[in-house]
Tab-separated table of C-alpha atoms in Angstrom:
chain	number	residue	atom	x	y	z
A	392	UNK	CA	-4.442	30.554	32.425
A	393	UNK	CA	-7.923	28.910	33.364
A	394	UNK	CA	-8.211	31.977	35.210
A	395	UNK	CA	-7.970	34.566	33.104
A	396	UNK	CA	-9.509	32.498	30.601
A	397	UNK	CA	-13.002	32.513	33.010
A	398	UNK	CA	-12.592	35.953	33.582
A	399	UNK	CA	-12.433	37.449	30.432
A	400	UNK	CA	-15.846	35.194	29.451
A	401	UNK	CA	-17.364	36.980	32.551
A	402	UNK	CA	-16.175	40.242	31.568
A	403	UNK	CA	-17.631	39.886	28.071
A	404	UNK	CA	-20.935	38.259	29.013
A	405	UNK	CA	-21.297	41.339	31.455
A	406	UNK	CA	-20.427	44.115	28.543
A	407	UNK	CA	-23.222	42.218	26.782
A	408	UNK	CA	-25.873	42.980	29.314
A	409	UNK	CA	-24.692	46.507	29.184
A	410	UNK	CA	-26.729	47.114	25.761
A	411	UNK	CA	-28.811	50.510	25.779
A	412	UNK	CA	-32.313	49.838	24.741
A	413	UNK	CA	-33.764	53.069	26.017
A	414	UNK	CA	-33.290	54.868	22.945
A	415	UNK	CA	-36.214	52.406	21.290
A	416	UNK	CA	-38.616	53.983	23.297
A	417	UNK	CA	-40.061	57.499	23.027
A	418	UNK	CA	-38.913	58.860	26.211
A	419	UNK	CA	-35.295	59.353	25.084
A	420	UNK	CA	-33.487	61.221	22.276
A	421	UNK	CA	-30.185	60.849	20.699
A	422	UNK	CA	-27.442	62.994	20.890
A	423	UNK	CA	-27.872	64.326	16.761
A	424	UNK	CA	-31.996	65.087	17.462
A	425	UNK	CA	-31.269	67.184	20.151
A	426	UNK	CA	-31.528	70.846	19.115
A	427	UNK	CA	-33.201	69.792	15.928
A	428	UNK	CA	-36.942	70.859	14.461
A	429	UNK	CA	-38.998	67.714	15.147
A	430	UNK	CA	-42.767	68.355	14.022
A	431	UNK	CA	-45.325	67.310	15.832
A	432	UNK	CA	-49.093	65.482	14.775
A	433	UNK	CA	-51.542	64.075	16.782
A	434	UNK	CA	-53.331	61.082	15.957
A	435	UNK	CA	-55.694	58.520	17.680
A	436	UNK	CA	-54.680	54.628	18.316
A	437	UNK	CA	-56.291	51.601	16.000
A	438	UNK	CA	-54.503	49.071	17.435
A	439	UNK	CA	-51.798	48.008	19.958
A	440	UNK	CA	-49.846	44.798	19.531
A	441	UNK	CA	-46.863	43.899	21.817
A	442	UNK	CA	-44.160	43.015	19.952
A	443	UNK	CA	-39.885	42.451	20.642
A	444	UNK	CA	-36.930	44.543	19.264
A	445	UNK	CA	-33.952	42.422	18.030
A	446	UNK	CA	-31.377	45.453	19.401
A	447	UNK	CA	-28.545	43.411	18.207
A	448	UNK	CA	-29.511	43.120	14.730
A	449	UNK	CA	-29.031	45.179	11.771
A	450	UNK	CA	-31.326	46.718	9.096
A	451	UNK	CA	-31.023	43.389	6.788
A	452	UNK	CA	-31.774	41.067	9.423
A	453	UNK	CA	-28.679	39.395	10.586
A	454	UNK	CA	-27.642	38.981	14.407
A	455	UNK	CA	-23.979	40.936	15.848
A	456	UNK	CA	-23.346	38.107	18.554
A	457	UNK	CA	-19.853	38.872	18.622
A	458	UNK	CA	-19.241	38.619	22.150
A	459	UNK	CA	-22.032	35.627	22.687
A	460	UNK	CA	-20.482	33.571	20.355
A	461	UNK	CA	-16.570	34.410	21.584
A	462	UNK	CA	-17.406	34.504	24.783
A	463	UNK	CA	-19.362	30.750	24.642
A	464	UNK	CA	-16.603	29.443	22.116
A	465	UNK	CA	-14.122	30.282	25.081
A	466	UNK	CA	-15.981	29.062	27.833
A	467	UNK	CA	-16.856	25.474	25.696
A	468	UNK	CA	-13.159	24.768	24.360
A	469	UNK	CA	-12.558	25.404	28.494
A	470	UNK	CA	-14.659	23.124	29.342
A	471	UNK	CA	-13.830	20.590	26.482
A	472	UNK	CA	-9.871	20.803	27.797
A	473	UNK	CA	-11.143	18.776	30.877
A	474	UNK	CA	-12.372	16.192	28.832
A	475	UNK	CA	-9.490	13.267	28.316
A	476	UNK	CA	-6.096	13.276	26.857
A	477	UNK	CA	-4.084	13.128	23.647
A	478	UNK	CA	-6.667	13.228	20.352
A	479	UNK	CA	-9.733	12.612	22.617
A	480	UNK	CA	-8.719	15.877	24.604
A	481	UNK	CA	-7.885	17.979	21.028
A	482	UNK	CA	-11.571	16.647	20.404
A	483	UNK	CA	-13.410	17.512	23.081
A	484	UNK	CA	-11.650	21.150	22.804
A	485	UNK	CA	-13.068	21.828	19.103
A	486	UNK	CA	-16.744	20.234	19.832
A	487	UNK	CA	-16.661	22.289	23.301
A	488	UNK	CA	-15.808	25.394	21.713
A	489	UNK	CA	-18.240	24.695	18.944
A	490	UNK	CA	-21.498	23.739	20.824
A	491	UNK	CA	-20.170	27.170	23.205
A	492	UNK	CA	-20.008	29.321	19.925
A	493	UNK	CA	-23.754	28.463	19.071
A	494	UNK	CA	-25.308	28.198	22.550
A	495	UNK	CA	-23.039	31.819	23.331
A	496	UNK	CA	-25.060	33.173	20.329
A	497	UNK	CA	-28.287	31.927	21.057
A	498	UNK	CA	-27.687	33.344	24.582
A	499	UNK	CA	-27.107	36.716	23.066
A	500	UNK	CA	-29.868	36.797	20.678
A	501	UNK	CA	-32.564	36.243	23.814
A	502	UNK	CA	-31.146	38.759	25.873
A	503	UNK	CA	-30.851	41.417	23.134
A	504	UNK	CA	-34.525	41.501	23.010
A	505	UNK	CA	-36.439	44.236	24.532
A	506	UNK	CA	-40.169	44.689	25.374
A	507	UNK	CA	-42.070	47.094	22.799
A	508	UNK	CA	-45.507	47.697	20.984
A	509	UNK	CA	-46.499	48.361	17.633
A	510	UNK	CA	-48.870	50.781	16.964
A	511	UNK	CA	-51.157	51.686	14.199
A	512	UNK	CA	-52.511	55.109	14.269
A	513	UNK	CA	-54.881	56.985	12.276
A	514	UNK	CA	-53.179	60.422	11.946
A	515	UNK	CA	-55.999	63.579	11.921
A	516	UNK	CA	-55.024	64.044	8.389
A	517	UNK	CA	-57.196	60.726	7.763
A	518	UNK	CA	-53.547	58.912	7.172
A	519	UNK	CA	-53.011	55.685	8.904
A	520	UNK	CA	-48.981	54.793	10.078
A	521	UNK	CA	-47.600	51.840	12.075
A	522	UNK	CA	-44.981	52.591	14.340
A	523	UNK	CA	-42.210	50.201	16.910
A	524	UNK	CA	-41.424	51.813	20.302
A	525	UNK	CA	-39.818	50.764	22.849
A	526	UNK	CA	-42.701	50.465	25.488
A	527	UNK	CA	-44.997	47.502	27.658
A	528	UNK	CA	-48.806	47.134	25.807
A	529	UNK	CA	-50.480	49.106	29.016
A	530	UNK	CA	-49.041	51.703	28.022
A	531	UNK	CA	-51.101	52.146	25.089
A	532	UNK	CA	-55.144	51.359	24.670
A	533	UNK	CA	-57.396	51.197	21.227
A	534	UNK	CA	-59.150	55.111	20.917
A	535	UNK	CA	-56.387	56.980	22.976
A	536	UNK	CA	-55.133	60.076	21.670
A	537	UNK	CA	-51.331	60.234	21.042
A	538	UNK	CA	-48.924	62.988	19.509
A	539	UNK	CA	-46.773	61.854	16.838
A	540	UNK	CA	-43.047	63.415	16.781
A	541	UNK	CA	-41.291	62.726	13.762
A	542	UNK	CA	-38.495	64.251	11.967
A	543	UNK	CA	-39.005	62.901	8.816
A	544	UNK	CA	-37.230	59.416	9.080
A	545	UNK	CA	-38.125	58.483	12.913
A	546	UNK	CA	-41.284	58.954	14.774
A	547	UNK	CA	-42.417	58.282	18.392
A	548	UNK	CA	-45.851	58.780	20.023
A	549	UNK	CA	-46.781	59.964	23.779
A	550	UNK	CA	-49.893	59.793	24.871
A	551	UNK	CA	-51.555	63.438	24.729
């Protein structure tokens, strides 16, 4: 049982490195853009600021740490189950399992983060926009001229 127990907190740590983060950065396209009119601006860089994605959180803010949390409450009531006997042992079980929830979503939280910039750029229409992209700050410099692809709700820039 401590077996399978172990393994199925390995298994579930490992799906949770699996997370795709490529399609934060402007070098990939989902399935539903493909095919589709995207229109295209070009615009020159104001500023670039390196900033994180939370790719496990959702539009209001909150963290999915489904599997962190599971997978650390498992691991922590394991652990806690070799701690004593009787009521001390029942203990040690529910503050293992505990403590493993939180750390197990903390865990997931930090490696749900990917690298990206923010960029403000003043479009040639004389319209300034901020944009989040998946990308590392070299990538982008103060006066370079991009090209803006949006299709009304998402955007990405490329350096021209």
């Amino acid at each position: 049982m401590k077996r399978i127990t172990t393994l199925a907190f390995l298994g579930a740590a490992l799906l949770a490195g699996c997370q795709n983060s490529d399609v934060y950065s402007g070098d990939v396209y989902t399935a539903d853009q493909a095919k589709q009119v995207q229109h295209v601006s070009y615009g020159t860089v104001l500023s670039v600021r390196p900033v994180k994605i939370q790719t496990n959180a959702s539009s209001d803010g909150s963290s999915n740490n489904i599997v962190g949390t599971l997978g650390g409450a498992i691991l922590g009531g394991f652990l806690g189950n070799t701690i004593g006997n009787g009521t001390g042992n029942s203990l040690a079980i529910a503050g293992g399992a505990i403590g493993g929830a939180l750390i197990g979503g903390e865990v997931q939280d930090a490696v749900s983060q990917t690298n990206a910039v923010e960029l403000e750029v003043r479009q040639e229409n004389g319209s300034t926009i901020v944009l989040v992209q998946k990308a590392s700050a070299n990538e982008f410099q103060v006066g370079q001229e991009v090209r803006l692809v949006t299709n009304g709700k998402q955007v990405s820039a490329s350096p021209r």
